[in-house]
Amino acid sequence: MDLNEALAQLAELEKKLYAYQAASSSLYLDATTTAPRDTAEGRGVALGVLAGERHKLFASPGTGELLNLLWEKRDGLDRLRFREVKELRRACAQLTRIPPDEYMEYAMLTNEASGVWRRAKEQNDFELFRPVLEKLAAFNIKFAGYYDPSKAPYDALLNEYERGVDMEYLDGFFATLRARIVPLLQAVMAKEAPDDSFLRRHYPIEAQRKFSAYLMEVLGLDRAHCAIGETEHPYTLEFNNKDVRITTRYDEDNLAFSMYSVVHEGGHAKYELGVCDEVQYTCLAGGVSMGVHESQSRFYENLIGRSRPFIEAIFPKMRELFPEQLADVTAEQFHRAVNKVRPSLIRTEADELTYCLHIMVRYEIEKRLIGGTLAVKDVPELWNRLYKEYLGVDVPCGREGCLQDSHWSGGDFGYFPSYALGSAYAAQMLKNMEADMDVWGPVSRGDLSGVSAWLGEKVHKFGGLLEPAGVVKNACGQFDPTVFADYLEKKYSALYGL
Ligand code: ZN
């Protein structure tokens, strides 16, 4: 087979993989938005077949031979095809390294675990979840050895979510942040808290829907390529760079929840829509990693969305949509309210300052759990102790403690640190953006085109063409977590008059 023929086969293989993914995503979108309640069974059948076919295609000898052939001829490949073949070979090797019976057993376990976790959370009963969590942790320790036997198990898992990141890197990262955030938090808590009670007035859903449409317009999201739906948990789902969906949830007694969900998911959507055409329908399409993706959503949500200039810009429209609710509120008061700091129990409700402390608790637990120095039965005790130590709060029960997140029930160990890395990357991107251009003048007029263009050029367009670390270097330069700590200190000192 000559190179051109092999490349044609590669394109066909990639399109098939894309089609399986797109079909599964459509079913997921349907399940979470419009499907009637008791219809999961049939979708489960279809999803099982699609996942099986995808796995078969990946693991087939033909695919392996094609990728090996292309690898032998790699000197003749352009940059894009070279990356594509390299990544596909990596994914293939990964998948085929896990013995098929263990892969099946694990798939069944994670399927069962999500139901068990849900019940345990509902009933506030960690003991119910414990045996499943023990199995999940044991599987992940074993799989880590398949992924990379030369690494410590937790390092191998971290590498799956954010390539190049390991415990040594994260220990330094989190230690730097903790040393700066904990005293800052104490100083903030000694001050009077701003009034945010007006955020919980009655905000009718119909007006909130119009507000979402307005926010998407300000973000520069083209509604011909990006739709918004409503789901229990907001998310972003991408088919390709011309078709992205975001979702939100409306709470009539809480304006900020949907507002910041739309801006956060909008940031994810901007990334997906900005990936270049050349990588579409290949394994390089889409955002490069969890950490980089979160840097984009958090950039829009916290750095732009919770900034004074942005709120000044959108406040007249908010007054128009919610005239009675905001009659006695100024943009300045609104800005202070959405930046209120409050150490809390629930990660997803945490403010920007305390968020990373929630992540550190999870990191310390995962590190010990996967490292074999913490037994599953001792997780709740350590969780509660670390929440007291880092955030100063007493955890009253499992539901508001170590049972709150779905990640472990899905088998995701090593995922959490990406959230904190994303926040830190975003702060450094802002610093560099401010050095390159006037960010806040246009933002105060509701013009985000410059911000969008900068991120598009430095982050979005590459998709998976660069490694995550390459994208970070491109947008941040040499990564330095003190930039994030400086940003937090400056922001909260101004807000709280420290
Ligand atoms: Zn996100």
Short mmCIF file of C-alpha atoms and ligand atoms in Angstrom, two decimals:
data_model
loop_
_atom_site.label_atom_id
_atom_site.label_comp_id
_atom_site.label_asym_id
_atom_site.label_seq_id
_atom_site.Cartn_x
_atom_site.Cartn_y
_atom_site.Cartn_z
CA MET A 1 0.00 0.00 0.00
CA ASP A 2 1.41 3.40 -0.91
CA LEU A 3 1.22 6.43 1.35
CA ASN A 4 -1.73 8.08 -0.40
CA GLU A 5 -3.80 4.93 -0.18
CA ALA A 6 -2.92 4.54 3.50
CA LEU A 7 -3.90 8.16 4.16
CA ALA A 8 -7.23 7.62 2.41
CA GLN A 9 -7.87 4.62 4.67
CA LEU A 10 -6.89 6.67 7.70
CA ALA A 11 -9.42 9.37 6.77
CA GLU A 12 -12.12 6.71 6.38
CA LEU A 13 -11.25 5.19 9.76
CA GLU A 14 -11.38 8.58 11.46
CA LYS A 15 -14.76 9.44 9.90
CA LYS A 16 -16.18 6.15 11.17
CA LEU A 17 -14.89 6.82 14.67
CA TYR A 18 -16.41 10.30 14.46
CA ALA A 19 -19.76 8.88 13.35
CA TYR A 20 -19.94 6.46 16.30
CA GLN A 21 -19.09 9.31 18.64
CA ALA A 22 -21.63 11.65 17.04
CA ALA A 23 -24.37 9.03 17.30
CA SER A 24 -23.60 8.37 20.97
CA SER A 25 -23.54 12.12 21.67
CA SER A 26 -26.91 12.61 19.97
CA LEU A 27 -28.41 9.94 22.19
CA TYR A 28 -26.90 11.56 25.26
CA LEU A 29 -28.21 14.98 24.24
CA ASP A 30 -31.66 13.53 23.69
CA ALA A 31 -31.58 11.62 26.99
CA THR A 32 -30.72 14.74 28.99
CA THR A 33 -33.02 17.21 27.24
CA THR A 34 -36.20 15.98 25.59
CA ALA A 35 -36.49 12.20 25.97
CA PRO A 36 -39.48 11.02 28.10
CA ARG A 37 -38.56 9.66 31.53
CA ASP A 38 -38.89 5.91 31.08
CA THR A 39 -37.02 5.50 27.80
CA ALA A 40 -33.47 4.77 28.92
CA GLU A 41 -33.57 1.06 28.14
CA GLY A 42 -33.63 1.30 24.36
CA ARG A 43 -30.97 3.97 24.29
CA GLY A 44 -28.85 1.73 26.51
CA VAL A 45 -29.05 -1.02 23.89
CA ALA A 46 -28.04 1.35 21.12
CA LEU A 47 -25.24 2.92 23.14
CA GLY A 48 -23.86 -0.52 24.01
CA VAL A 49 -23.71 -1.50 20.36
CA LEU A 50 -22.09 1.78 19.34
CA ALA A 51 -19.43 1.53 22.06
CA GLY A 52 -18.77 -2.10 21.10
CA GLU A 53 -18.40 -1.26 17.40
CA ARG A 54 -16.08 1.61 18.19
CA HIS A 55 -13.92 -0.62 20.37
CA LYS A 56 -13.88 -3.36 17.73
CA LEU A 57 -12.80 -0.90 15.06
CA PHE A 58 -10.01 0.42 17.28
CA ALA A 59 -8.81 -3.01 18.34
CA SER A 60 -9.00 -4.67 14.90
CA PRO A 61 -5.74 -6.02 13.43
CA GLY A 62 -6.40 -4.01 10.26
CA THR A 63 -6.35 -0.75 12.20
CA GLY A 64 -3.13 -1.72 13.95
CA GLU A 65 -1.47 -2.62 10.64
CA LEU A 66 -2.57 0.62 9.01
CA LEU A 67 -1.25 2.72 11.88
CA ASN A 68 2.04 0.81 11.94
CA LEU A 69 2.47 1.29 8.22
CA LEU A 70 1.83 5.02 8.51
CA TRP A 71 4.24 5.21 11.42
CA GLU A 72 6.97 3.59 9.31
CA LYS A 73 6.34 6.22 6.63
CA ARG A 74 6.11 9.07 9.15
CA ASP A 75 8.93 11.06 7.50
CA GLY A 76 6.58 11.64 4.59
CA LEU A 77 3.70 12.92 6.74
CA ASP A 78 2.86 16.57 7.27
CA ARG A 79 2.63 17.93 10.81
CA LEU A 80 -1.08 17.30 11.13
CA ARG A 81 -1.02 13.67 9.89
CA PHE A 82 2.06 12.95 11.98
CA ARG A 83 0.26 14.10 15.15
CA GLU A 84 -2.87 12.26 14.12
CA VAL A 85 -1.09 8.94 13.62
CA LYS A 86 0.88 9.36 16.82
CA GLU A 87 -2.24 10.06 18.87
CA LEU A 88 -4.23 7.23 17.32
CA ARG A 89 -1.41 4.76 17.93
CA ARG A 90 -1.31 5.91 21.53
CA ALA A 91 -5.07 5.51 21.96
CA CYS A 92 -5.00 2.11 20.30
CA ALA A 93 -2.12 0.84 22.43
CA GLN A 94 -3.88 2.10 25.53
CA LEU A 95 -7.08 0.31 24.72
CA THR A 96 -5.52 -2.97 23.69
CA ARG A 97 -3.21 -3.09 26.70
CA ILE A 98 -6.18 -3.67 29.00
CA PRO A 99 -7.24 -7.34 28.73
CA PRO A 100 -10.73 -7.49 27.14
CA ASP A 101 -12.31 -9.37 30.07
CA GLU A 102 -11.07 -6.73 32.52
CA TYR A 103 -12.27 -3.96 30.23
CA MET A 104 -15.76 -5.49 30.11
CA GLU A 105 -15.83 -6.11 33.85
CA TYR A 106 -14.82 -2.50 34.49
CA ALA A 107 -17.44 -1.15 32.09
CA MET A 108 -20.10 -3.12 33.96
CA LEU A 109 -18.75 -1.93 37.31
CA THR A 110 -18.86 1.78 36.39
CA ASN A 111 -22.35 1.29 35.01
CA GLU A 112 -23.48 -0.23 38.30
CA ALA A 113 -21.47 2.23 40.40
CA SER A 114 -23.31 5.34 39.21
CA GLY A 115 -26.62 3.90 40.47
CA VAL A 116 -25.09 2.79 43.77
CA TRP A 117 -23.46 6.19 44.26
CA ARG A 118 -26.75 7.98 43.56
CA ARG A 119 -28.55 5.84 46.15
CA ALA A 120 -25.76 6.24 48.70
CA LYS A 121 -25.86 10.02 48.24
CA GLU A 122 -29.64 10.09 48.53
CA GLN A 123 -29.59 7.95 51.66
CA ASN A 124 -26.52 9.72 53.02
CA ASP A 125 -24.82 6.36 53.52
CA PHE A 126 -21.12 6.00 52.65
CA GLU A 127 -21.11 2.31 53.67
CA LEU A 128 -23.42 1.61 50.74
CA PHE A 129 -20.90 3.08 48.30
CA ARG A 130 -17.75 1.77 50.03
CA PRO A 131 -17.51 -1.74 48.47
CA VAL A 132 -17.96 -0.31 44.94
CA LEU A 133 -15.45 2.45 45.56
CA GLU A 134 -12.95 -0.15 46.76
CA LYS A 135 -13.35 -2.06 43.49
CA LEU A 136 -13.13 1.11 41.41
CA ALA A 137 -9.92 2.20 43.15
CA ALA A 138 -8.40 -1.29 42.77
CA PHE A 139 -9.21 -1.33 39.04
CA ASN A 140 -7.68 2.09 38.55
CA ILE A 141 -4.50 1.11 40.35
CA LYS A 142 -4.27 -1.92 38.06
CA PHE A 143 -5.07 0.09 34.90
CA ALA A 144 -2.45 2.68 35.84
CA GLY A 145 0.09 -0.13 35.50
CA TYR A 146 -1.18 -0.87 32.00
CA TYR A 147 -1.09 2.82 31.01
CA ASP A 148 2.50 3.33 32.13
CA PRO A 149 4.22 0.78 34.37
CA SER A 150 7.22 3.07 34.77
CA LYS A 151 5.16 5.65 36.65
CA ALA A 152 3.63 5.69 40.14
CA PRO A 153 -0.04 4.67 39.68
CA TYR A 154 -1.50 8.11 40.47
CA ASP A 155 1.00 9.79 38.12
CA ALA A 156 -0.10 7.45 35.34
CA LEU A 157 -3.75 8.39 35.94
CA LEU A 158 -3.03 12.14 36.13
CA ASN A 159 -1.23 11.85 32.82
CA GLU A 160 -4.43 10.57 31.22
CA TYR A 161 -6.28 13.82 31.99
CA GLU A 162 -3.51 16.37 31.65
CA ARG A 163 -0.52 14.96 29.85
CA GLY A 164 2.77 15.89 31.46
CA VAL A 165 1.26 16.66 34.86
CA ASP A 166 2.34 14.55 37.85
CA MET A 167 2.33 14.62 41.65
CA GLU A 168 5.62 16.50 41.88
CA TYR A 169 4.19 19.24 39.68
CA LEU A 170 0.88 19.36 41.54
CA ASP A 171 2.42 19.24 45.01
CA GLY A 172 4.32 22.42 44.17
CA PHE A 173 1.34 24.01 42.46
CA PHE A 174 -1.06 23.40 45.33
CA ALA A 175 1.46 24.28 48.04
CA THR A 176 2.05 27.67 46.37
CA LEU A 177 -1.68 28.33 46.14
CA ARG A 178 -2.50 27.20 49.67
CA ALA A 179 0.19 29.37 51.20
CA ARG A 180 -1.39 32.41 49.53
CA ILE A 181 -5.11 31.56 49.53
CA VAL A 182 -5.55 30.51 53.17
CA PRO A 183 -4.31 33.82 54.70
CA LEU A 184 -6.18 35.80 52.04
CA LEU A 185 -9.37 33.94 52.89
CA GLN A 186 -8.88 34.68 56.59
CA ALA A 187 -8.43 38.39 55.84
CA VAL A 188 -11.55 38.42 53.66
CA MET A 189 -13.66 36.64 56.27
CA ALA A 190 -12.68 39.22 58.88
CA LYS A 191 -14.41 41.87 56.74
CA GLU A 192 -18.12 42.53 56.38
CA ALA A 193 -19.77 40.36 53.72
CA PRO A 194 -21.53 42.15 50.84
CA ASP A 195 -25.31 41.86 50.55
CA ASP A 196 -26.28 39.35 47.86
CA SER A 197 -29.88 38.76 48.91
CA PHE A 198 -31.26 40.38 45.73
CA LEU A 199 -29.79 37.55 43.66
CA ARG A 200 -32.42 35.31 45.24
CA ARG A 201 -35.48 37.36 44.40
CA HIS A 202 -38.01 35.94 41.98
CA TYR A 203 -36.62 35.87 38.41
CA PRO A 204 -39.17 34.36 35.97
CA ILE A 205 -37.78 31.71 33.66
CA GLU A 206 -39.07 33.39 30.50
CA ALA A 207 -37.03 36.53 31.25
CA GLN A 208 -34.02 34.38 32.19
CA ARG A 209 -34.24 32.65 28.80
CA LYS A 210 -34.06 36.04 27.09
CA PHE A 211 -31.11 36.90 29.31
CA SER A 212 -29.29 33.71 28.19
CA ALA A 213 -29.83 34.64 24.55
CA TYR A 214 -28.43 38.10 25.26
CA LEU A 215 -25.37 36.68 27.05
CA MET A 216 -24.66 34.34 24.14
CA GLU A 217 -24.82 37.33 21.81
CA VAL A 218 -22.37 39.32 23.97
CA LEU A 219 -20.04 36.30 24.05
CA GLY A 220 -20.15 36.26 20.27
CA LEU A 221 -21.68 32.79 20.01
CA ASP A 222 -23.23 32.32 16.59
CA ARG A 223 -26.67 30.82 17.20
CA ALA A 224 -26.59 29.19 13.78
CA HIS A 225 -23.78 26.99 15.15
CA CYS A 226 -24.50 26.89 18.88
CA ALA A 227 -27.82 26.02 20.49
CA ILE A 228 -28.81 26.20 24.14
CA GLY A 229 -30.90 23.58 25.96
CA GLU A 230 -32.03 22.99 29.52
CA THR A 231 -30.74 20.13 31.70
CA GLU A 232 -30.36 19.24 35.38
CA HIS A 233 -26.57 19.75 35.21
CA PRO A 234 -25.29 22.28 32.66
CA TYR A 235 -22.77 20.97 30.13
CA THR A 236 -21.24 21.58 26.70
CA LEU A 237 -21.35 19.00 23.96
CA GLU A 238 -19.52 19.31 20.68
CA PHE A 239 -20.16 17.47 17.45
CA ASN A 240 -17.65 19.47 15.42
CA ASN A 241 -16.52 23.10 15.07
CA LYS A 242 -19.77 24.01 13.30
CA ASP A 243 -22.14 22.34 15.76
CA VAL A 244 -21.85 22.84 19.51
CA ARG A 245 -24.58 22.66 22.17
CA ILE A 246 -24.61 24.18 25.62
CA THR A 247 -27.16 23.68 28.38
CA THR A 248 -28.21 25.53 31.49
CA ARG A 249 -30.66 25.15 34.37
CA TYR A 250 -33.05 27.88 35.43
CA ASP A 251 -33.78 28.49 39.08
CA GLU A 252 -36.51 31.10 39.50
CA ASP A 253 -35.13 32.06 42.88
CA ASN A 254 -31.51 32.42 41.85
CA LEU A 255 -30.40 34.67 39.00
CA ALA A 256 -26.68 33.95 39.22
CA PHE A 257 -26.90 30.18 38.75
CA SER A 258 -28.03 30.15 35.13
CA MET A 259 -26.24 33.40 34.29
CA TYR A 260 -22.83 31.99 35.17
CA SER A 261 -23.64 28.55 33.79
CA VAL A 262 -24.30 30.15 30.40
CA VAL A 263 -21.09 32.18 30.53
CA HIS A 264 -19.05 29.15 31.72
CA GLU A 265 -20.45 26.73 29.12
CA GLY A 266 -20.24 29.54 26.59
CA GLY A 267 -16.48 29.63 27.22
CA HIS A 268 -16.25 25.90 26.50
CA ALA A 269 -18.32 26.42 23.35
CA LYS A 270 -16.11 29.30 22.14
CA TYR A 271 -13.15 26.91 22.35
CA GLU A 272 -14.82 24.14 20.37
CA LEU A 273 -16.13 26.54 17.71
CA GLY A 274 -12.68 28.08 17.36
CA VAL A 275 -10.80 24.86 16.57
CA CYS A 276 -9.43 24.97 13.00
CA ASP A 277 -11.15 23.20 10.10
CA GLU A 278 -8.11 21.09 9.18
CA VAL A 279 -8.43 18.80 12.21
CA GLN A 280 -12.19 18.18 11.97
CA TYR A 281 -13.27 14.53 11.84
CA THR A 282 -9.93 13.42 13.25
CA CYS A 283 -8.79 12.52 16.77
CA LEU A 284 -7.22 16.01 16.95
CA ALA A 285 -10.61 17.76 16.76
CA GLY A 286 -11.92 19.42 19.89
CA GLY A 287 -10.23 20.90 22.93
CA VAL A 288 -6.86 19.40 23.80
CA SER A 289 -7.34 18.61 27.51
CA MET A 290 -9.60 19.06 30.50
CA GLY A 291 -7.30 21.64 32.07
CA VAL A 292 -7.07 23.77 28.95
CA HIS A 293 -10.83 23.47 28.43
CA GLU A 294 -11.51 24.65 31.97
CA SER A 295 -9.11 27.55 31.46
CA GLN A 296 -11.42 28.79 28.70
CA SER A 297 -14.72 28.34 30.55
CA ARG A 298 -13.27 29.95 33.69
CA PHE A 299 -11.73 32.76 31.69
CA TYR A 300 -15.18 33.79 30.52
CA GLU A 301 -17.00 32.95 33.73
CA ASN A 302 -14.68 34.47 36.36
CA LEU A 303 -12.14 36.76 34.72
CA ILE A 304 -14.56 38.38 32.29
CA GLY A 305 -18.03 37.51 33.64
CA ARG A 306 -17.35 38.52 37.24
CA SER A 307 -15.36 41.64 36.34
CA ARG A 308 -16.65 45.12 37.01
CA PRO A 309 -16.35 46.30 33.35
CA PHE A 310 -18.38 43.34 32.07
CA ILE A 311 -21.11 43.84 34.65
CA GLU A 312 -21.24 47.58 33.89
CA ALA A 313 -21.65 46.68 30.21
CA ILE A 314 -24.53 44.25 30.62
CA PHE A 315 -26.31 45.91 33.54
CA PRO A 316 -28.62 48.15 31.45
CA LYS A 317 -29.95 45.04 29.69
CA MET A 318 -30.40 43.27 33.01
CA ARG A 319 -32.37 46.25 34.32
CA GLU A 320 -34.56 46.03 31.22
CA LEU A 321 -35.22 42.30 31.67
CA PHE A 322 -35.62 42.40 35.46
CA PRO A 323 -36.89 45.94 36.16
CA GLU A 324 -38.53 45.29 39.52
CA GLN A 325 -36.02 42.78 40.85
CA LEU A 326 -33.05 45.08 40.21
CA ALA A 327 -34.75 48.45 40.75
CA ASP A 328 -32.78 49.18 43.91
CA VAL A 329 -29.51 47.52 42.82
CA THR A 330 -26.49 49.18 41.22
CA ALA A 331 -23.91 47.55 38.95
CA GLU A 332 -21.38 48.00 41.73
CA GLN A 333 -23.57 46.14 44.23
CA PHE A 334 -24.19 43.41 41.70
CA HIS A 335 -20.45 43.07 41.09
CA ARG A 336 -19.80 42.69 44.81
CA ALA A 337 -22.62 40.20 45.24
CA VAL A 338 -21.44 37.80 42.53
CA ASN A 339 -17.95 37.89 44.03
CA LYS A 340 -19.03 37.16 47.57
CA VAL A 341 -16.64 34.79 49.36
CA ARG A 342 -18.07 32.11 51.61
CA PRO A 343 -16.25 28.91 52.61
CA SER A 344 -18.75 26.17 51.90
CA LEU A 345 -19.19 22.43 51.72
CA ILE A 346 -20.13 21.97 48.08
CA ARG A 347 -17.51 22.31 45.34
CA THR A 348 -19.91 23.25 42.54
CA GLU A 349 -21.30 26.13 44.61
CA ALA A 350 -17.89 27.45 45.67
CA ASP A 351 -16.74 30.98 44.93
CA GLU A 352 -13.65 31.74 42.86
CA LEU A 353 -11.37 32.21 45.89
CA THR A 354 -12.19 29.02 47.79
CA TYR A 355 -12.71 26.76 44.77
CA CYS A 356 -9.13 25.52 44.62
CA LEU A 357 -9.24 24.51 48.30
CA HIS A 358 -12.07 22.10 47.44
CA ILE A 359 -9.86 20.62 44.73
CA MET A 360 -6.90 20.27 47.10
CA VAL A 361 -8.96 18.11 49.46
CA ARG A 362 -9.81 15.76 46.63
CA TYR A 363 -6.24 15.72 45.35
CA GLU A 364 -4.80 14.78 48.76
CA ILE A 365 -7.33 11.95 49.09
CA GLU A 366 -6.84 10.56 45.59
CA LYS A 367 -3.08 10.69 45.95
CA ARG A 368 -3.20 8.51 49.07
CA LEU A 369 -6.00 6.28 47.84
CA ILE A 370 -4.33 5.38 44.54
CA GLY A 371 -0.92 5.40 46.21
CA GLY A 372 -2.15 2.70 48.58
CA THR A 373 -1.65 4.61 51.82
CA LEU A 374 -5.34 5.32 52.49
CA ALA A 375 -8.05 2.69 52.85
CA VAL A 376 -11.43 3.49 51.30
CA LYS A 377 -13.10 3.12 54.69
CA ASP A 378 -10.99 6.04 55.98
CA VAL A 379 -11.93 8.43 53.15
CA PRO A 380 -14.81 10.20 55.01
CA GLU A 381 -12.66 10.89 58.06
CA LEU A 382 -9.81 12.39 56.04
CA TRP A 383 -12.28 14.35 53.89
CA ASN A 384 -13.87 15.94 56.94
CA ARG A 385 -10.53 16.68 58.55
CA LEU A 386 -9.16 18.41 55.43
CA TYR A 387 -12.33 20.49 54.97
CA LYS A 388 -11.90 21.74 58.52
CA GLU A 389 -8.22 22.42 57.98
CA TYR A 390 -8.44 24.10 54.55
CA LEU A 391 -11.86 25.74 54.61
CA GLY A 392 -12.70 25.89 58.29
CA VAL A 393 -16.05 24.16 57.84
CA ASP A 394 -17.53 21.15 59.63
CA VAL A 395 -18.88 18.49 57.30
CA PRO A 396 -22.21 17.34 58.74
CA CYS A 397 -22.83 14.31 56.51
CA GLY A 398 -21.68 12.30 53.51
CA ARG A 399 -24.08 13.92 51.10
CA GLU A 400 -22.41 17.26 51.77
CA GLY A 401 -19.05 15.55 52.09
CA CYS A 402 -17.27 12.82 50.17
CA LEU A 403 -20.44 11.60 48.42
CA GLN A 404 -21.14 14.90 46.67
CA ASP A 405 -19.27 14.39 43.37
CA SER A 406 -20.04 11.85 40.65
CA HIS A 407 -16.41 11.56 39.43
CA TRP A 408 -15.23 8.56 41.44
CA SER A 409 -18.37 6.58 40.65
CA GLY A 410 -17.52 7.05 36.97
CA GLY A 411 -14.01 5.74 37.61
CA ASP A 412 -12.43 9.19 37.23
CA PHE A 413 -9.45 9.43 39.57
CA GLY A 414 -7.03 12.21 38.68
CA TYR A 415 -9.61 14.41 36.98
CA PHE A 416 -10.15 17.02 39.74
CA PRO A 417 -6.76 18.80 39.54
CA SER A 418 -7.58 19.89 35.97
CA TYR A 419 -10.19 22.32 37.34
CA ALA A 420 -7.64 24.13 39.49
CA LEU A 421 -5.02 24.11 36.73
CA GLY A 422 -7.61 25.66 34.39
CA SER A 423 -8.20 28.56 36.79
CA ALA A 424 -4.48 29.17 37.11
CA TYR A 425 -3.84 28.97 33.34
CA ALA A 426 -6.66 31.46 32.76
CA ALA A 427 -5.19 34.06 35.13
CA GLN A 428 -1.84 33.90 33.35
CA MET A 429 -3.54 34.16 29.96
CA LEU A 430 -5.24 37.34 31.14
CA LYS A 431 -1.94 38.82 32.26
CA ASN A 432 -0.44 38.18 28.83
CA MET A 433 -3.55 39.42 27.06
CA GLU A 434 -3.38 42.68 29.04
CA ALA A 435 0.23 43.11 27.95
CA ASP A 436 -0.79 42.64 24.30
CA MET A 437 -3.89 44.82 24.09
CA ASP A 438 -6.50 46.97 25.83
CA VAL A 439 -8.75 44.30 27.35
CA TRP A 440 -11.04 46.32 29.61
CA GLY A 441 -11.94 49.32 27.46
CA PRO A 442 -13.80 47.22 24.88
CA VAL A 443 -15.20 44.81 27.54
CA SER A 444 -16.74 47.77 29.39
CA ARG A 445 -18.60 48.55 26.16
CA GLY A 446 -19.75 44.92 25.82
CA ASP A 447 -17.30 44.23 23.02
CA LEU A 448 -15.58 40.86 23.55
CA SER A 449 -14.28 40.49 20.01
CA GLY A 450 -10.67 41.29 20.99
CA VAL A 451 -10.71 38.79 23.85
CA SER A 452 -12.19 36.19 21.54
CA ALA A 453 -9.61 36.83 18.82
CA TRP A 454 -6.69 36.59 21.29
CA LEU A 455 -7.88 33.29 22.75
CA GLY A 456 -8.70 32.00 19.28
CA GLU A 457 -5.16 32.67 18.10
CA LYS A 458 -3.32 31.51 21.25
CA VAL A 459 -5.49 28.55 22.30
CA HIS A 460 -8.58 27.62 20.30
CA LYS A 461 -7.38 27.11 16.76
CA PHE A 462 -4.89 24.34 17.56
CA GLY A 463 -7.34 21.74 18.83
CA GLY A 464 -5.11 18.74 19.47
CA LEU A 465 -2.36 19.85 17.07
CA LEU A 466 -0.19 20.73 20.07
CA GLU A 467 0.23 18.84 23.35
CA PRO A 468 -1.64 20.43 26.29
CA ALA A 469 1.67 21.76 27.63
CA GLY A 470 2.35 23.28 24.20
CA VAL A 471 -0.95 25.17 24.22
CA VAL A 472 -0.31 26.36 27.78
CA LYS A 473 3.17 27.57 26.81
CA ASN A 474 1.77 29.34 23.77
CA ALA A 475 -0.80 31.29 25.78
CA CYS A 476 0.83 31.55 29.22
CA GLY A 477 4.57 31.38 28.53
CA GLN A 478 6.40 29.68 31.40
CA PHE A 479 3.58 28.56 33.68
CA ASP A 480 3.76 30.16 37.11
CA PRO A 481 1.02 29.62 39.72
CA THR A 482 2.02 32.79 41.60
CA VAL A 483 0.38 34.75 38.77
CA PHE A 484 -2.97 33.23 39.76
CA ALA A 485 -2.30 33.92 43.46
CA ASP A 486 -1.39 37.54 42.60
CA TYR A 487 -4.60 37.89 40.61
CA LEU A 488 -6.72 36.59 43.51
CA GLU A 489 -4.95 38.85 46.01
CA LYS A 490 -5.43 41.94 43.85
CA LYS A 491 -9.06 41.19 43.09
CA TYR A 492 -10.22 40.39 46.61
CA SER A 493 -8.13 43.13 48.22
CA ALA A 494 -9.99 45.65 46.06
CA LEU A 495 -13.40 44.04 46.65
CA TYR A 496 -13.02 43.75 50.41
CA GLY A 497 -10.84 46.79 51.04
CA LEU A 498 -7.95 44.80 52.51
ZN ZN B 1 -16.45 23.41 32.72
#
